[in-house]
Tab-separated table of C-alpha atoms in Angstrom:
chain	number	residue	atom	x	y	z
J	641	VAL	CA	182.280	117.594	-58.784
J	642	PRO	CA	185.220	119.559	-60.193
J	643	ARG	CA	184.388	122.227	-62.702
J	644	ALA	CA	186.245	123.518	-65.712
J	645	GLY	CA	188.141	126.764	-65.451
J	646	GLY	CA	189.615	126.097	-62.011
J	647	GLY	CA	193.171	125.728	-63.256
J	648	ALA	CA	194.682	122.528	-64.580
J	649	ALA	CA	197.351	120.608	-62.749
J	650	PRO	CA	199.976	118.726	-64.751
J	651	ALA	CA	199.178	115.120	-65.542
J	652	VAL	CA	200.766	112.613	-63.217
J	653	ALA	CA	201.379	109.100	-64.468
J	654	SER	CA	200.559	106.246	-62.147
J	655	SER	CA	203.257	103.984	-60.815
J	656	PRO	CA	202.422	100.260	-60.900
J	657	ILE	CA	205.692	99.344	-59.175
J	658	ARG	CA	205.063	96.927	-56.308
J	659	ARG	CA	207.868	95.640	-54.137
J	660	ALA	CA	207.879	91.992	-53.122
J	661	GLY	CA	206.548	90.960	-49.733
J	662	ALA	CA	204.528	93.005	-47.300
J	663	PHE	CA	204.518	96.745	-46.941
J	664	ASP	CA	206.762	97.858	-44.090
J	665	ASN	CA	203.821	98.816	-41.863
J	666	ALA	CA	201.812	95.590	-42.221
J	667	ILE	CA	200.386	94.331	-38.928
J	668	PRO	CA	202.210	91.397	-37.262
J	669	GLU	CA	199.471	88.931	-38.273
J	670	TYR	CA	200.510	89.413	-41.900
J	671	ALA	CA	203.355	86.950	-41.280
J	672	SER	CA	200.783	84.143	-41.197
J	673	TYR	CA	199.665	84.940	-44.747
J	674	VAL	CA	202.842	86.168	-46.434
J	675	ASP	CA	203.341	82.895	-48.327
J	676	LYS	CA	199.717	82.584	-49.405
J	677	ALA	CA	198.628	83.311	-52.971
J	678	LYS	CA	197.858	87.008	-53.472
J	679	ARG	CA	195.287	88.675	-55.725
J	680	ARG	CA	196.762	92.145	-56.055
J	681	GLY	CA	195.132	92.906	-59.384
J	682	THR	CA	196.229	95.441	-61.977
J	683	PRO	CA	195.936	99.204	-61.453
J	684	PRO	CA	193.986	101.230	-64.026
J	685	LYS	CA	196.221	102.707	-66.701
J	686	ASP	CA	194.776	106.203	-66.277
J	687	LEU	CA	195.422	106.988	-62.627
J	688	GLY	CA	196.646	110.493	-61.833
J	689	VAL	CA	195.450	113.967	-62.726
J	690	LEU	CA	194.319	113.829	-66.349
J	691	LYS	CA	191.704	115.375	-68.624
J	692	ARG	CA	188.275	114.043	-67.596
J	693	THR	CA	184.775	114.654	-68.926
J	694	ILE	CA	181.536	114.102	-67.021
J	695	ASN	CA	177.889	114.145	-68.166
J	696	GLU	CA	178.811	112.833	-71.634
J	697	GLN	CA	175.683	110.654	-71.878
J	698	SER	CA	173.381	112.916	-69.885
J	699	ILE	CA	170.156	114.287	-71.341
J	700	ASP	CA	169.714	117.062	-68.770
J	701	ALA	CA	173.295	118.055	-67.861
J	702	ASP	CA	175.916	119.573	-70.143
J	703	PRO	CA	179.305	117.867	-70.555
J	704	VAL	CA	182.069	119.341	-68.397
J	705	THR	CA	185.784	118.783	-69.020
J	706	PHE	CA	188.405	119.382	-66.325
J	707	SER	CA	191.716	118.103	-64.976
J	708	GLY	CA	191.121	115.591	-62.238
J	709	LEU	CA	191.089	112.055	-60.911
J	710	ARG	CA	189.477	109.016	-62.439
J	711	GLY	CA	185.830	108.280	-61.696
J	712	CYS	CA	184.318	104.924	-60.709
J	713	ASP	CA	182.605	102.339	-62.917
J	714	GLY	CA	179.458	101.817	-60.858
J	715	LYS	CA	180.630	98.829	-58.817
J	716	PRO	CA	180.155	99.136	-55.041
J	717	ASN	CA	183.905	99.075	-54.433
J	718	CYS	CA	184.945	102.643	-55.178
J	719	PHE	CA	184.412	106.295	-54.273
J	720	SER	CA	185.501	109.342	-56.256
J	721	THR	CA	184.904	113.074	-56.397
J	722	THR	CA	184.660	112.651	-60.182
J	723	GLY	CA	181.244	111.626	-61.456
J	724	ASP	CA	178.212	112.807	-63.386
J	725	SER	CA	176.355	115.775	-61.890
J	726	LEU	CA	172.938	114.094	-61.693
J	727	LEU	CA	172.145	111.052	-59.561
J	728	GLU	CA	169.868	109.703	-62.286
J	729	ASP	CA	172.846	109.571	-64.638
J	730	ARG	CA	175.255	108.076	-62.107
J	731	ILE	CA	173.030	105.122	-61.233
J	732	LEU	CA	172.682	104.104	-64.882
J	733	THR	CA	176.018	102.276	-64.515
J	734	GLY	CA	175.470	100.898	-60.994
J	735	VAL	CA	175.514	102.338	-57.489
J	736	ASP	CA	176.189	105.981	-56.693
J	737	THR	CA	179.883	106.379	-55.831
J	738	LEU	CA	180.233	110.176	-55.995
J	739	ILE	CA	181.562	112.037	-52.952
J	740	SER	CA	182.173	115.735	-52.392
J	741	PRO	CA	185.669	117.253	-52.441
J	742	TRP	CA	187.389	117.553	-49.085
J	743	ARG	CA	187.652	121.202	-48.036
J	744	PRO	CA	190.452	122.487	-45.781
J	745	PRO	CA	189.982	125.357	-43.333
J	746	ALA	CA	190.942	128.824	-44.522
J	747	ASP	CA	193.634	129.134	-41.838
J	748	ASP	CA	195.606	126.066	-42.973
J	749	PRO	CA	198.647	127.499	-44.815
J	750	ALA	CA	199.596	124.163	-46.403
J	751	PRO	CA	196.464	122.002	-46.704
J	752	PHE	CA	197.950	119.365	-48.973
J	753	LYS	CA	200.810	118.780	-46.548
J	754	THR	CA	198.250	118.448	-43.772
J	755	LEU	CA	196.361	115.898	-45.853
J	756	ALA	CA	199.498	113.907	-46.670
J	757	SER	CA	200.444	113.793	-42.987
J	758	ALA	CA	196.981	112.499	-42.078
J	759	VAL	CA	197.192	109.759	-44.690
J	760	LYS	CA	200.651	108.698	-43.559
J	761	ALA	CA	199.424	108.538	-39.951
J	762	TYR	CA	196.724	106.027	-40.909
J	763	LYS	CA	196.879	102.864	-38.792
J	764	PRO	CA	196.858	99.577	-40.751
J	765	GLY	CA	194.463	97.055	-39.262
J	766	GLN	CA	192.054	99.670	-37.876
J	767	SER	CA	188.476	98.432	-38.058
J	768	PHE	CA	189.933	95.096	-39.254
J	769	ILE	CA	191.000	96.394	-42.694
J	770	ASP	CA	194.269	97.104	-44.521
J	771	GLY	CA	196.240	94.641	-42.410
J	772	GLY	CA	198.812	94.301	-45.188
J	773	GLY	CA	199.798	97.911	-44.663
J	774	PHE	CA	200.214	100.701	-47.173
J	775	ALA	CA	202.868	102.633	-49.049
J	776	VAL	CA	203.057	105.991	-50.798
J	777	MET	CA	203.768	105.289	-54.459
J	778	LYS	CA	203.784	108.866	-55.759
J	779	GLU	CA	203.846	112.211	-53.976
J	780	THR	CA	204.106	115.782	-55.260
J	781	ASP	CA	203.006	119.139	-53.862
J	782	SER	CA	199.498	118.548	-55.252
J	783	TYR	CA	199.094	114.787	-55.791
J	784	LEU	CA	199.319	111.733	-53.542
J	785	TYR	CA	198.964	108.110	-54.649
J	786	VAL	CA	198.896	105.375	-52.007
J	787	GLN	CA	198.412	101.607	-52.241
J	788	PHE	CA	196.692	99.755	-49.391
J	789	GLU	CA	196.856	95.969	-49.005
J	790	ALA	CA	194.349	93.553	-47.471
J	791	LEU	CA	195.616	91.163	-44.826
J	792	LYS	CA	194.866	87.700	-46.201
J	793	LYS	CA	194.570	87.704	-49.980
J	794	GLY	CA	196.676	90.753	-50.697
J	795	TYR	CA	194.003	92.761	-52.491
J	796	ILE	CA	195.408	96.173	-53.421
J	797	ASP	CA	193.291	99.323	-53.320
J	798	ASP	CA	194.444	102.448	-55.168
J	799	VAL	CA	193.864	105.691	-53.260
J	800	GLU	CA	194.542	109.139	-54.707
J	801	PHE	CA	194.267	112.734	-53.563
J	802	ALA	CA	194.789	115.796	-55.749
J	803	MET	CA	194.596	119.553	-55.557
J	804	ALA	CA	194.000	120.131	-59.246
J	805	GLY	CA	192.561	123.643	-58.928
J	806	GLY	CA	192.562	126.345	-56.298
J	807	ARG	CA	192.031	125.475	-52.646
J	808	GLU	CA	188.492	126.838	-52.892
J	809	GLN	CA	187.665	123.826	-55.072
J	810	GLY	CA	188.841	121.456	-52.357
J	811	ILE	CA	190.814	118.231	-52.566
J	812	GLN	CA	189.812	115.611	-55.094
J	813	VAL	CA	189.667	112.068	-53.703
J	814	ARG	CA	189.470	108.571	-55.151
J	815	SER	CA	189.634	105.229	-53.304
J	816	SER	CA	188.999	102.050	-55.280
J	817	SER	CA	189.486	98.300	-55.186
J	818	ARG	CA	191.055	96.601	-58.185
J	819	VAL	CA	189.457	93.192	-57.716
J	820	GLY	CA	185.908	92.073	-56.983
J	821	GLN	CA	182.373	93.373	-57.309
J	822	THR	CA	182.077	94.702	-53.760
J	823	ASP	CA	184.679	95.810	-51.225
J	824	PHE	CA	182.857	94.716	-48.029
J	825	GLY	CA	182.773	98.392	-47.025
J	826	VAL	CA	186.563	98.792	-46.959
J	827	ASN	CA	186.869	101.961	-49.047
J	828	ALA	CA	184.231	103.754	-46.962
J	829	ILE	CA	185.874	102.695	-43.696
J	830	ARG	CA	189.300	103.859	-44.890
J	831	LEU	CA	188.181	107.245	-46.188
J	832	ASN	CA	186.057	107.889	-43.104
J	833	ALA	CA	189.027	107.144	-40.845
J	834	ILE	CA	191.316	109.575	-42.666
J	835	ALA	CA	188.537	112.156	-42.897
J	836	ALA	CA	187.863	111.986	-39.146
J	837	SER	CA	191.454	112.970	-38.369
J	838	LEU	CA	191.165	115.943	-40.722
J	839	ARG	CA	187.785	117.067	-39.388
J	840	ALA	CA	189.483	117.418	-36.005
J	841	LYS	CA	191.707	120.034	-37.695
J	842	GLY	CA	188.767	121.973	-39.077
J	843	TRP	CA	188.307	120.308	-42.465
J	844	ALA	CA	184.817	120.051	-43.963
J	845	ILE	CA	184.322	116.467	-45.153
J	846	ASP	CA	181.058	114.601	-45.524
J	847	GLU	CA	180.945	111.208	-43.826
J	848	ILE	CA	180.225	108.268	-46.128
J	849	SER	CA	177.261	106.484	-44.563
J	850	PRO	CA	174.184	104.388	-45.388
J	851	LYS	CA	172.292	107.685	-45.533
J	852	THR	CA	174.537	109.100	-48.272
J	853	HIS	CA	175.242	105.871	-50.197
J	854	GLN	CA	172.502	103.394	-49.344
J	855	ASP	CA	173.092	100.951	-52.228
J	856	TYR	CA	176.830	100.742	-51.572
J	857	PHE	CA	176.286	99.796	-47.934
J	858	TYR	CA	173.564	97.310	-48.782
J	859	ALA	CA	175.954	95.571	-51.198
J	860	ALA	CA	178.675	95.522	-48.532
J	861	ASP	CA	176.350	94.031	-45.913
J	862	ASP	CA	174.994	91.487	-48.385
J	863	ALA	CA	178.542	90.352	-49.206
J	864	ARG	CA	179.501	90.120	-45.523
J	865	ASP	CA	176.412	88.062	-44.847
J	866	GLN	CA	177.130	85.534	-47.577
J	867	THR	CA	180.896	85.169	-47.307
J	868	PHE	CA	182.481	82.111	-45.686
J	869	ASP	CA	185.202	84.367	-44.267
J	870	LYS	CA	183.862	85.333	-40.858
J	871	ASP	CA	186.673	87.871	-40.446
J	872	ARG	CA	184.845	90.015	-43.008
J	873	ARG	CA	182.111	90.504	-40.410
J	874	LYS	CA	184.409	91.644	-37.590
J	875	GLY	CA	183.531	95.020	-36.175
J	876	THR	CA	180.166	95.118	-37.975
J	877	GLU	CA	176.583	94.523	-36.861
J	878	MET	CA	176.801	91.074	-38.462
J	879	GLU	CA	179.655	89.846	-36.303
J	880	ASN	CA	177.092	88.240	-34.000
J	881	GLY	CA	174.063	88.183	-36.295
J	882	ARG	CA	173.020	87.930	-39.921
J	883	MET	CA	170.773	89.753	-42.361
J	884	ASP	CA	167.054	89.131	-42.292
J	885	ARG	CA	166.079	87.565	-45.603
J	886	PRO	CA	162.568	86.736	-46.772
J	887	ALA	CA	161.673	83.043	-46.836
J	888	ILE	CA	161.221	81.589	-50.329
J	889	GLY	CA	158.599	78.965	-51.044
């Protein structure tokens, strides 16, 4: 979690501009869904690097104010490096969605450029997600805002990265869906894919897994199990099987 006193980056306003049609790097299968109704949703009004305060309602942790990215609202469809310090406070609003900042190696002379290159090299459609492609909506020397689109219904996820303090504080990260209660595991899959490419360059990034975020993954599996859209189960353990549920009655 970012701490005060690490140096404030200038606020960056979000850009809700969305061009018509698919993103340029959508997978070929997108053509089959381009004329279907889309549920892109509305981006939060407070994206970007702004003044944030954590621990405001905590009994055991003091409030901390800093410049950083938006947190999550407790739904299992978001991850952010901004969140209350104590797990007991975070789960009062839902599942735990806090992740640690991404830390570049000391020998990387331009870590944010390295990060931006890794994001731009992301492959739409990997692990059967983000088939609608993605586009960089805002980029500066210390802030990156990218929109990712789902293949069929056009759901848009807002993904941000920021270096709001010194490099020793790491890179702040936020990846969140606009629509729905759960994301079917999409935000974890996406961040893990980008993180894996950076770990190969010496970055220290914790993997998001059922061990670190058990409730999030349970919600994702539960949604996959109950959906009528079998494509949501592709590449998962439920592609050829379903969850074991207790018999009632």
